[in-house]
PDB file of C-alpha atoms in Angstrom:
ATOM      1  CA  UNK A  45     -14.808 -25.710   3.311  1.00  0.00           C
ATOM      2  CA  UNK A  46     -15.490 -25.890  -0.231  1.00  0.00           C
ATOM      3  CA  UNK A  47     -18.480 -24.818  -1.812  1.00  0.00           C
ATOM      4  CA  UNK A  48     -17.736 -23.438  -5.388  1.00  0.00           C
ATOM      5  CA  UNK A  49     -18.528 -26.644  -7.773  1.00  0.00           C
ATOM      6  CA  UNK A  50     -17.993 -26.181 -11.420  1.00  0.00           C
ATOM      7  CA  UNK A  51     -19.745 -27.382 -14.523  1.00  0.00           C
ATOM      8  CA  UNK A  52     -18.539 -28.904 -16.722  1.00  0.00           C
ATOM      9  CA  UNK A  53     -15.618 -30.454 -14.902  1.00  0.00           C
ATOM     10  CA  UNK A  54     -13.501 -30.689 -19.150  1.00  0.00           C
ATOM     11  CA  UNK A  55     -14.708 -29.079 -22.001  1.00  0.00           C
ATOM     12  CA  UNK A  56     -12.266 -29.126 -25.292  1.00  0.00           C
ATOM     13  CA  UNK A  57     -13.323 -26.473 -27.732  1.00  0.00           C
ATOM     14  CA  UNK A  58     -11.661 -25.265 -31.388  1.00  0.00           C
ATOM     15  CA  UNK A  59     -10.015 -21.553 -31.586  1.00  0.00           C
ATOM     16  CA  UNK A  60     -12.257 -19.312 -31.870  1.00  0.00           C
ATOM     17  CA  UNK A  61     -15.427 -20.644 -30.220  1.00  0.00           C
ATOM     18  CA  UNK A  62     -16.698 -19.700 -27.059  1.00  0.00           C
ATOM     19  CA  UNK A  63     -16.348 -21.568 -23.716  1.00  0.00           C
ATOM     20  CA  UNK A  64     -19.410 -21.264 -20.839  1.00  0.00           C
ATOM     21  CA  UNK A  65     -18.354 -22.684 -17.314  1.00  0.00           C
ATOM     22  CA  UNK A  66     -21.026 -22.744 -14.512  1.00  0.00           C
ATOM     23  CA  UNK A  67     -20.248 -22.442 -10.643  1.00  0.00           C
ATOM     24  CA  UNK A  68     -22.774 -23.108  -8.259  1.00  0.00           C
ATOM     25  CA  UNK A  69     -22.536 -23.033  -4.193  1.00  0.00           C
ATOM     26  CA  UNK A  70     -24.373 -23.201  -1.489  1.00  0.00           C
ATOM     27  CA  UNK A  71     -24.419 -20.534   1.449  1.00  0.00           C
ATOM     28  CA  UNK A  72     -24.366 -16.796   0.740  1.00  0.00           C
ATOM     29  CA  UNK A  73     -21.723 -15.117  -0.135  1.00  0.00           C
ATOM     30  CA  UNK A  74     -19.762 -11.422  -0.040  1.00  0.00           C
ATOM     31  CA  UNK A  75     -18.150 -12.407  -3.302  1.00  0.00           C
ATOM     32  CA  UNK A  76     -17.720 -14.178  -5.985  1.00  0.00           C
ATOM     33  CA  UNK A  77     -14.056 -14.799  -7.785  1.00  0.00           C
ATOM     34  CA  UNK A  78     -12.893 -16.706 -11.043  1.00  0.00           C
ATOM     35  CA  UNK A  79      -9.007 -17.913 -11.229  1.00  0.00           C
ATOM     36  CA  UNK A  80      -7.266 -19.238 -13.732  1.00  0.00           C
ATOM     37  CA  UNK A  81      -4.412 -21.494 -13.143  1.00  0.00           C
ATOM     38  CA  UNK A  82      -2.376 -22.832 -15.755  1.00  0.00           C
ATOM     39  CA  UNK A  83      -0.039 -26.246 -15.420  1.00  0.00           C
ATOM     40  CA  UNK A  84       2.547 -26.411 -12.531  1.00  0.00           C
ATOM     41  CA  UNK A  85       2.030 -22.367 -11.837  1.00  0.00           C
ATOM     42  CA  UNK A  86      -0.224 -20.459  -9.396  1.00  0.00           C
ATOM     43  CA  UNK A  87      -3.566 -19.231  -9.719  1.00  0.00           C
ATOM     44  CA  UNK A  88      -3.953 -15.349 -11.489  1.00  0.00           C
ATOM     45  CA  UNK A  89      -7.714 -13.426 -10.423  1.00  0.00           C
ATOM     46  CA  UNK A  90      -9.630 -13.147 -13.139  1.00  0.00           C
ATOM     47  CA  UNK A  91     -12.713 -11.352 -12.373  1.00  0.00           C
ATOM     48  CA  UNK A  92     -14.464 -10.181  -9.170  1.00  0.00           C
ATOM     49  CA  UNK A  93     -18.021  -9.932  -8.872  1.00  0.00           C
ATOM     50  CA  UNK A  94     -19.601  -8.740  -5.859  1.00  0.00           C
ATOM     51  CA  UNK A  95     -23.245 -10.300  -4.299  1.00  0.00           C
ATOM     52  CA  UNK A  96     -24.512  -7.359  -5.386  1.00  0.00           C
ATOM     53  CA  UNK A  97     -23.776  -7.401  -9.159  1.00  0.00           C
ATOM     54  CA  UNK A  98     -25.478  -9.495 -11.832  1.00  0.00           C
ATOM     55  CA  UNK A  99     -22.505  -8.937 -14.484  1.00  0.00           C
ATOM     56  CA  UNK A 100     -19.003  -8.286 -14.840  1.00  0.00           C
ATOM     57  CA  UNK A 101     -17.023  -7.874 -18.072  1.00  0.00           C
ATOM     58  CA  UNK A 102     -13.588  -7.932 -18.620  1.00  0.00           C
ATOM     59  CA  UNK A 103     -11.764  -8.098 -22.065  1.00  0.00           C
ATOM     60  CA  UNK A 104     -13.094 -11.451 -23.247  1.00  0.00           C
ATOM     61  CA  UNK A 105     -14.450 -12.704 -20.444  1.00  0.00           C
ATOM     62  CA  UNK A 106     -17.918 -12.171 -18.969  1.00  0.00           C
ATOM     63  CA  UNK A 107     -19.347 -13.293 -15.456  1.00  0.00           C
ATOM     64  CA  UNK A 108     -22.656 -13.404 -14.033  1.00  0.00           C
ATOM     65  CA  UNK A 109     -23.845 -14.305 -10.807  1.00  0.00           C
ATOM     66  CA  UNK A 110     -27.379 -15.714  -9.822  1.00  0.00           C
ATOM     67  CA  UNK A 111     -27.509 -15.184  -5.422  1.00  0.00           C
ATOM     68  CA  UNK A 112     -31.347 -16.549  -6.028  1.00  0.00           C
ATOM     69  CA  UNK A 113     -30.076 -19.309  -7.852  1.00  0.00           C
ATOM     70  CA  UNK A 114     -26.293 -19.466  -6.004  1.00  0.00           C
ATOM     71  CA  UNK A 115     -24.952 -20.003  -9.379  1.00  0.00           C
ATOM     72  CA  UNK A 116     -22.424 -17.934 -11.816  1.00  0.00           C
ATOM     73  CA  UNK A 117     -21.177 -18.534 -14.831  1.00  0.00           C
ATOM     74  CA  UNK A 118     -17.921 -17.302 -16.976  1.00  0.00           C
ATOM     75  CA  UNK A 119     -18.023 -17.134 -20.284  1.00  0.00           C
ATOM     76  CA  UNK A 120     -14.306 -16.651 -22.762  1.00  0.00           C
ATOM     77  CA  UNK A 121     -15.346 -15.253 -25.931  1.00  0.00           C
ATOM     78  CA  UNK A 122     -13.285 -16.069 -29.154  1.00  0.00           C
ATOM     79  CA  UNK A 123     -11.428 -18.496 -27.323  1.00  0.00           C
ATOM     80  CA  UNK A 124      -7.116 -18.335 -28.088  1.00  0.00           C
ATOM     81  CA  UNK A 125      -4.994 -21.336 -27.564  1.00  0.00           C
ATOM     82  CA  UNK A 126      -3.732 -19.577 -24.797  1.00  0.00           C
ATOM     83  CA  UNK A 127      -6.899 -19.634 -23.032  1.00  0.00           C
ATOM     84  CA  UNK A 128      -5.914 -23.396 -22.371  1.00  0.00           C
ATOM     85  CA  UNK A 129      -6.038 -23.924 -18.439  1.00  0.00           C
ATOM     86  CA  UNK A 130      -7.889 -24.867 -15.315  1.00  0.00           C
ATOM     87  CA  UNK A 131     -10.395 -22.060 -14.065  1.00  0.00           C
ATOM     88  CA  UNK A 132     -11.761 -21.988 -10.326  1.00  0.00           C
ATOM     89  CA  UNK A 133     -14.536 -20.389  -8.986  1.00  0.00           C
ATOM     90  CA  UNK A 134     -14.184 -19.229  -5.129  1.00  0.00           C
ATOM     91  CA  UNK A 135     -16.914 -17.544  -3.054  1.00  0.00           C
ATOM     92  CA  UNK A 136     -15.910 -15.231  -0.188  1.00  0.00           C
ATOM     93  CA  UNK A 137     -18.622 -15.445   2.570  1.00  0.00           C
ATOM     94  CA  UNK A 138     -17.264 -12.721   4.707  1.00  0.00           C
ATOM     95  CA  UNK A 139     -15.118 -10.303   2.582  1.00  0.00           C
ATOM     96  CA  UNK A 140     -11.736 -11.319   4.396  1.00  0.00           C
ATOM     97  CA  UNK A 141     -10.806 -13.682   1.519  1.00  0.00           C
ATOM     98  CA  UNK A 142     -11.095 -16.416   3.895  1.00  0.00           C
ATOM     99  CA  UNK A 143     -11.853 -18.264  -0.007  1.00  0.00           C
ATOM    100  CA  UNK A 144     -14.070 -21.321  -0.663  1.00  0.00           C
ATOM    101  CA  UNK A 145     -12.806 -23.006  -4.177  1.00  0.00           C
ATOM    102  CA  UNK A 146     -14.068 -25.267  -6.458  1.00  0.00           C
ATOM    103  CA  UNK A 147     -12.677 -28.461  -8.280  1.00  0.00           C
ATOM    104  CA  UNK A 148     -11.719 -26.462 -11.044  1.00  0.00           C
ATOM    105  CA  UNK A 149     -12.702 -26.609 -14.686  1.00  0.00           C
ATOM    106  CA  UNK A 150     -10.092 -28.208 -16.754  1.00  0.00           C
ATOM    107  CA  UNK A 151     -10.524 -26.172 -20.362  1.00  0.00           C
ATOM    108  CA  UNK A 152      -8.617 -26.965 -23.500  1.00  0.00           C
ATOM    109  CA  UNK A 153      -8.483 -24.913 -26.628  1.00  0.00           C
ATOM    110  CA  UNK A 154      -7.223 -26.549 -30.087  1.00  0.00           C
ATOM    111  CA  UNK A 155      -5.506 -24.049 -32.406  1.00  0.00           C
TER     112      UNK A 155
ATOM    113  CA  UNK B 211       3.210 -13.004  -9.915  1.00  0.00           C
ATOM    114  CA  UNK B 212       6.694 -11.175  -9.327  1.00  0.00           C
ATOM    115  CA  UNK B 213       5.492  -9.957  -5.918  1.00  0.00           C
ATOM    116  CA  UNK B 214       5.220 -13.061  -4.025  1.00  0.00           C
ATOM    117  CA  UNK B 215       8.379 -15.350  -3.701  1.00  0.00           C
ATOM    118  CA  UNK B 216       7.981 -19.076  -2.686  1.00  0.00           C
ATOM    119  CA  UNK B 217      10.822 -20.958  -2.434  1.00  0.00           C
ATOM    120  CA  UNK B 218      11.683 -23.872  -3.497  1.00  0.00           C
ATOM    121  CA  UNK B 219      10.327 -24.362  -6.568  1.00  0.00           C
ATOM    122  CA  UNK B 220      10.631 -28.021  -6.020  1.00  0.00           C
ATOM    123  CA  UNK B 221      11.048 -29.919  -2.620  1.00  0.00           C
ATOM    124  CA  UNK B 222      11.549 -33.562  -1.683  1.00  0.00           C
ATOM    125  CA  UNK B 223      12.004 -34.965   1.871  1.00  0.00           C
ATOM    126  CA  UNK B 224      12.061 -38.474   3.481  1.00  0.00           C
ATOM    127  CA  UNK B 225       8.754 -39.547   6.048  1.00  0.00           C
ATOM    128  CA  UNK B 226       8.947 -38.350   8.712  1.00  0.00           C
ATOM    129  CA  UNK B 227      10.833 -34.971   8.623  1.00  0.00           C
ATOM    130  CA  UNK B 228       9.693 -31.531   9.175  1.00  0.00           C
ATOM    131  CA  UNK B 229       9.939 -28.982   6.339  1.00  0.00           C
ATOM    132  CA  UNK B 230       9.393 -25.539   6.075  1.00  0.00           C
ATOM    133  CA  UNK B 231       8.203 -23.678   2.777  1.00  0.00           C
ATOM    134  CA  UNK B 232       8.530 -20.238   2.238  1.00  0.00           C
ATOM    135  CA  UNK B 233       6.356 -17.299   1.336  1.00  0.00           C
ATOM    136  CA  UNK B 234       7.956 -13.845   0.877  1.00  0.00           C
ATOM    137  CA  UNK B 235       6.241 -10.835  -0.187  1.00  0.00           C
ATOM    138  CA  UNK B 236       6.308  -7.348  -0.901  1.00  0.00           C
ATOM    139  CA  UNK B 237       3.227  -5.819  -2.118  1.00  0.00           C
ATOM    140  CA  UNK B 238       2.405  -4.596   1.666  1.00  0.00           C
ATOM    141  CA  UNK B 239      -1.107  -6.842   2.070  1.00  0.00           C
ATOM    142  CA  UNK B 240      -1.716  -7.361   5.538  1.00  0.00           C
ATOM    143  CA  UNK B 241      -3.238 -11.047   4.755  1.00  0.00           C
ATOM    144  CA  UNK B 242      -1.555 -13.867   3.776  1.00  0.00           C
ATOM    145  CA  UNK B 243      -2.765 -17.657   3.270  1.00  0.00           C
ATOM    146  CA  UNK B 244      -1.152 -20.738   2.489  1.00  0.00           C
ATOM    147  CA  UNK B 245      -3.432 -23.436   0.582  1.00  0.00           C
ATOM    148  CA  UNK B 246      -2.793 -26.824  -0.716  1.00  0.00           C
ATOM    149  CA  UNK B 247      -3.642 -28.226  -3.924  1.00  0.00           C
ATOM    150  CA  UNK B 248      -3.903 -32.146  -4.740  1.00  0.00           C
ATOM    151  CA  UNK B 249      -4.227 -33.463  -8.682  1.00  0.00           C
ATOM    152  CA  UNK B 250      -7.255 -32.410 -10.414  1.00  0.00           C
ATOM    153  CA  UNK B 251      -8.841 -30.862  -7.395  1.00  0.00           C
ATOM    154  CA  UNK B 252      -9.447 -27.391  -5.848  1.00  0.00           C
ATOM    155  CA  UNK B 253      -7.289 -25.781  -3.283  1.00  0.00           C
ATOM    156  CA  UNK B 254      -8.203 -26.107   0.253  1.00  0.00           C
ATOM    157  CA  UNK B 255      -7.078 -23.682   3.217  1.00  0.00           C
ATOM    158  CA  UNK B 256      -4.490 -24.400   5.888  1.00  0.00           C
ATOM    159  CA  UNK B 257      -4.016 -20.844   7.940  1.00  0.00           C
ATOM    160  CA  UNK B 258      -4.252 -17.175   7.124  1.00  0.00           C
ATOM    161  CA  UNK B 259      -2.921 -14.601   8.507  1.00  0.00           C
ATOM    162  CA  UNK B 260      -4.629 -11.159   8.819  1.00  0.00           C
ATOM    163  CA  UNK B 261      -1.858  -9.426  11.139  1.00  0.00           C
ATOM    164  CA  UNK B 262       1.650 -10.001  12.228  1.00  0.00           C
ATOM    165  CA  UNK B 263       1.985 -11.937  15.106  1.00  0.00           C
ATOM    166  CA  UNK B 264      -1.626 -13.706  14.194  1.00  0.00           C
ATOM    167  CA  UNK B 265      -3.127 -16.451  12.246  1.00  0.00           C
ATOM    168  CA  UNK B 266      -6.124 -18.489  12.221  1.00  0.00           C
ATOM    169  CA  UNK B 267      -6.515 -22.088  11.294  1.00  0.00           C
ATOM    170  CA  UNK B 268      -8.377 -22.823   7.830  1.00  0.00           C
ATOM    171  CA  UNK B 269      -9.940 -26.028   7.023  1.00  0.00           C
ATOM    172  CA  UNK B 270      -7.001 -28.820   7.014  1.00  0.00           C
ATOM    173  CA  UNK B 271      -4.736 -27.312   9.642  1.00  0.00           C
ATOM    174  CA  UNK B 272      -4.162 -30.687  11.071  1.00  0.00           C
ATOM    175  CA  UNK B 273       0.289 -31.375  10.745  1.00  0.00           C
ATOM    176  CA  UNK B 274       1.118 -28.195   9.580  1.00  0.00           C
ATOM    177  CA  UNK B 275       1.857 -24.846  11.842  1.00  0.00           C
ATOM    178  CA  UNK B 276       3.090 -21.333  10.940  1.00  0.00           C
ATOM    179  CA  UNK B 277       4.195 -18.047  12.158  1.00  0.00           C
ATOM    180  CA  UNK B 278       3.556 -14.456  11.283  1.00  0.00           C
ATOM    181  CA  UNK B 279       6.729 -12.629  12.664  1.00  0.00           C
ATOM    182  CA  UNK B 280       6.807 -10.197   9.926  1.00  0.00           C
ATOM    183  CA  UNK B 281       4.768  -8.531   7.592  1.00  0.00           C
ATOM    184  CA  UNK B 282       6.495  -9.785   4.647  1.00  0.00           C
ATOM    185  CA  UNK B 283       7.120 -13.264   5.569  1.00  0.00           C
ATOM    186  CA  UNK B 284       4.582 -16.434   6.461  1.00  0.00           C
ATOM    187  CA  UNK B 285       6.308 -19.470   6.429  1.00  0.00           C
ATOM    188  CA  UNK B 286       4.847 -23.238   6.824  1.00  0.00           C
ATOM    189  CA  UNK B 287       5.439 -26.196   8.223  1.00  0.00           C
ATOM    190  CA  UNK B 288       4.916 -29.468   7.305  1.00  0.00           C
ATOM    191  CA  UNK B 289       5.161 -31.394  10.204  1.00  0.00           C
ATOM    192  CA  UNK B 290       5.620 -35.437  10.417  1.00  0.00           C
ATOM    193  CA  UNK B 291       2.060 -35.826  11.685  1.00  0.00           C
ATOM    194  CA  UNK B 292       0.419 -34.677   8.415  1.00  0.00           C
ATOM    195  CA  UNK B 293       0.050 -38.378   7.118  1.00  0.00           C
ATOM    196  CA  UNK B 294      -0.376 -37.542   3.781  1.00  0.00           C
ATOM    197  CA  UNK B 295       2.122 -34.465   2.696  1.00  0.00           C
ATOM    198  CA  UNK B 296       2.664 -34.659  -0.916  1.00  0.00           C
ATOM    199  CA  UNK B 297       1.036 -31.465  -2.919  1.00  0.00           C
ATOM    200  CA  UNK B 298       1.200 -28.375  -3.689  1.00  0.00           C
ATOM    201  CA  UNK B 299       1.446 -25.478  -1.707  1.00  0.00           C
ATOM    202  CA  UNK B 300       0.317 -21.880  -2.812  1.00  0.00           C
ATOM    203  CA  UNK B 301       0.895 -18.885  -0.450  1.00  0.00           C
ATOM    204  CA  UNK B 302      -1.205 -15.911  -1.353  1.00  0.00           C
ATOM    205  CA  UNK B 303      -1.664 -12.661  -0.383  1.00  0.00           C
ATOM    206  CA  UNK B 304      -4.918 -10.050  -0.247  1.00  0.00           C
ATOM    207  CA  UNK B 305      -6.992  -7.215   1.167  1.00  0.00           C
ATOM    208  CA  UNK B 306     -10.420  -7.031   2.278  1.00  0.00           C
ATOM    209  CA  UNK B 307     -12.898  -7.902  -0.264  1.00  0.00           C
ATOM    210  CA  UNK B 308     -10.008  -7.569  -3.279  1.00  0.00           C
ATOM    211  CA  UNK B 309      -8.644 -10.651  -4.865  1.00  0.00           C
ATOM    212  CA  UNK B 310      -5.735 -12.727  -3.815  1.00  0.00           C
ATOM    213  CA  UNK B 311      -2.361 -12.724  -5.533  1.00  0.00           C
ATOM    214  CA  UNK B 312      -0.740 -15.992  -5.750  1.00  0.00           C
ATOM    215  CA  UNK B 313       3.219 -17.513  -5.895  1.00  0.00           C
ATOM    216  CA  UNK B 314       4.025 -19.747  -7.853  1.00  0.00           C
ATOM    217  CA  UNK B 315       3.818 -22.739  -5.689  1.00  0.00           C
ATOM    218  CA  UNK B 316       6.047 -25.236  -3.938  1.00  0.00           C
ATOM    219  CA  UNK B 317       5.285 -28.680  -5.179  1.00  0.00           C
ATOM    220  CA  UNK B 318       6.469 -30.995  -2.194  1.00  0.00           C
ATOM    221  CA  UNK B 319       7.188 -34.507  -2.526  1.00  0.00           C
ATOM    222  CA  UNK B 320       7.634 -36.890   0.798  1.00  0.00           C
ATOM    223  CA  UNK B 321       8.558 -40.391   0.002  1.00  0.00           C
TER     224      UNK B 321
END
């Protein structure tokens, strides 16, 4: 079923800038996941952050996750051209990946 | 993601024919899941697999079936009672509470 729901649904940002993307769902969850999926090509796992976490950091990227709030957000830092893509946001209620995906954030960076 | 083959790249077939799309991989996970994609949305669920020689139905099993004879292998089919089979189809593959590692999809096109 889905559940994951992104926010905003486009964003179009200049090199260099940073891009925030908001996921929000609605029953509880084992995990959370961010994927990033560029045109015509499957998705690659970002980050992993468990229901127990508040934070995750990896390179660039940095994810939160509100359980009071069911919300998390990822955040690209110094966003490259090649950051250009669609991101996801899936919540795993039970640990066996049995995934729940959002719509997908369609993000666009301009050299 | 050079672990997981799925093959063809590209598929077209004529209304009402079964077709089968393959999933090959060898990074030893014990689960494997085939989901289906549609333009500017998330991916939804058709079946996992946890074990050989078991599967499960996800959320839009409906026309499609699949089999779980091998470890390594988890093909679908897309049977002539899905009434709307044009997508595309990502296999993955996963552990418990790790992320999934994707192919690179089979877009399938039934005219």
């Amino acid at each position: 079923s889905q559940q994951g729901e992104e926010d905003p649904q486009a964003l179009s940002i200049q090199e260099g800038e940073n891009a925030t993307m908001n996921c929000s769902y609605k029953t509880s969850i084992n995990n959370l996941q961010w994927y990033r999926q560029n045109s015509g090509r499957g998705l690659v796992h970002l980050i992993l952050i468990r229901s127990n976490e508040r934070e995750k950091h990896s390179g660039r990227l940095r994810v939160t996750l509100d359980t009071s709030k069911k919300s998390s957000s990822l955040l690209i830092t110094a966003s490259r051209a090649a950051d250009t893509a669609s991101y996801f946001c899936a919540t795993d209620a039970g640990g066996n990946n049995r995934l729940a995906f959002g719509k997908g954030n369609q993000v666009v960076v301009i050299p | 993601d050079g672990g997981i083959t799925q093959s063809p790249k590209y598929l077209f077939r004529k209304e009402g024919q079964n077709v089968t799309l393959s999933c090959e991989q060898n990074l030893n996970h014990d689960a494997m899941y085939w989901y289906r994609q549609d333009p500017g949305q998330g991916l939804r669920l058709i079946y996992y697999s946890q074990i050989v020689n078991d599967f499960q139905k996800g959320d839009i099993a409906e026309g499609y079936s699949v089999s779980r004879e091998k470890k390594e292998s988890f093909p679908l089919t897309v049977t002539s009672a899905q009434k709307n089979p044009t997508a595309f189809y990502l296999c993955a593959v996963g552990s418990y509470n790790s992320p999934l590692h994707f192919g690179n999809g089979t877009r399938l096109t039934v005219t």
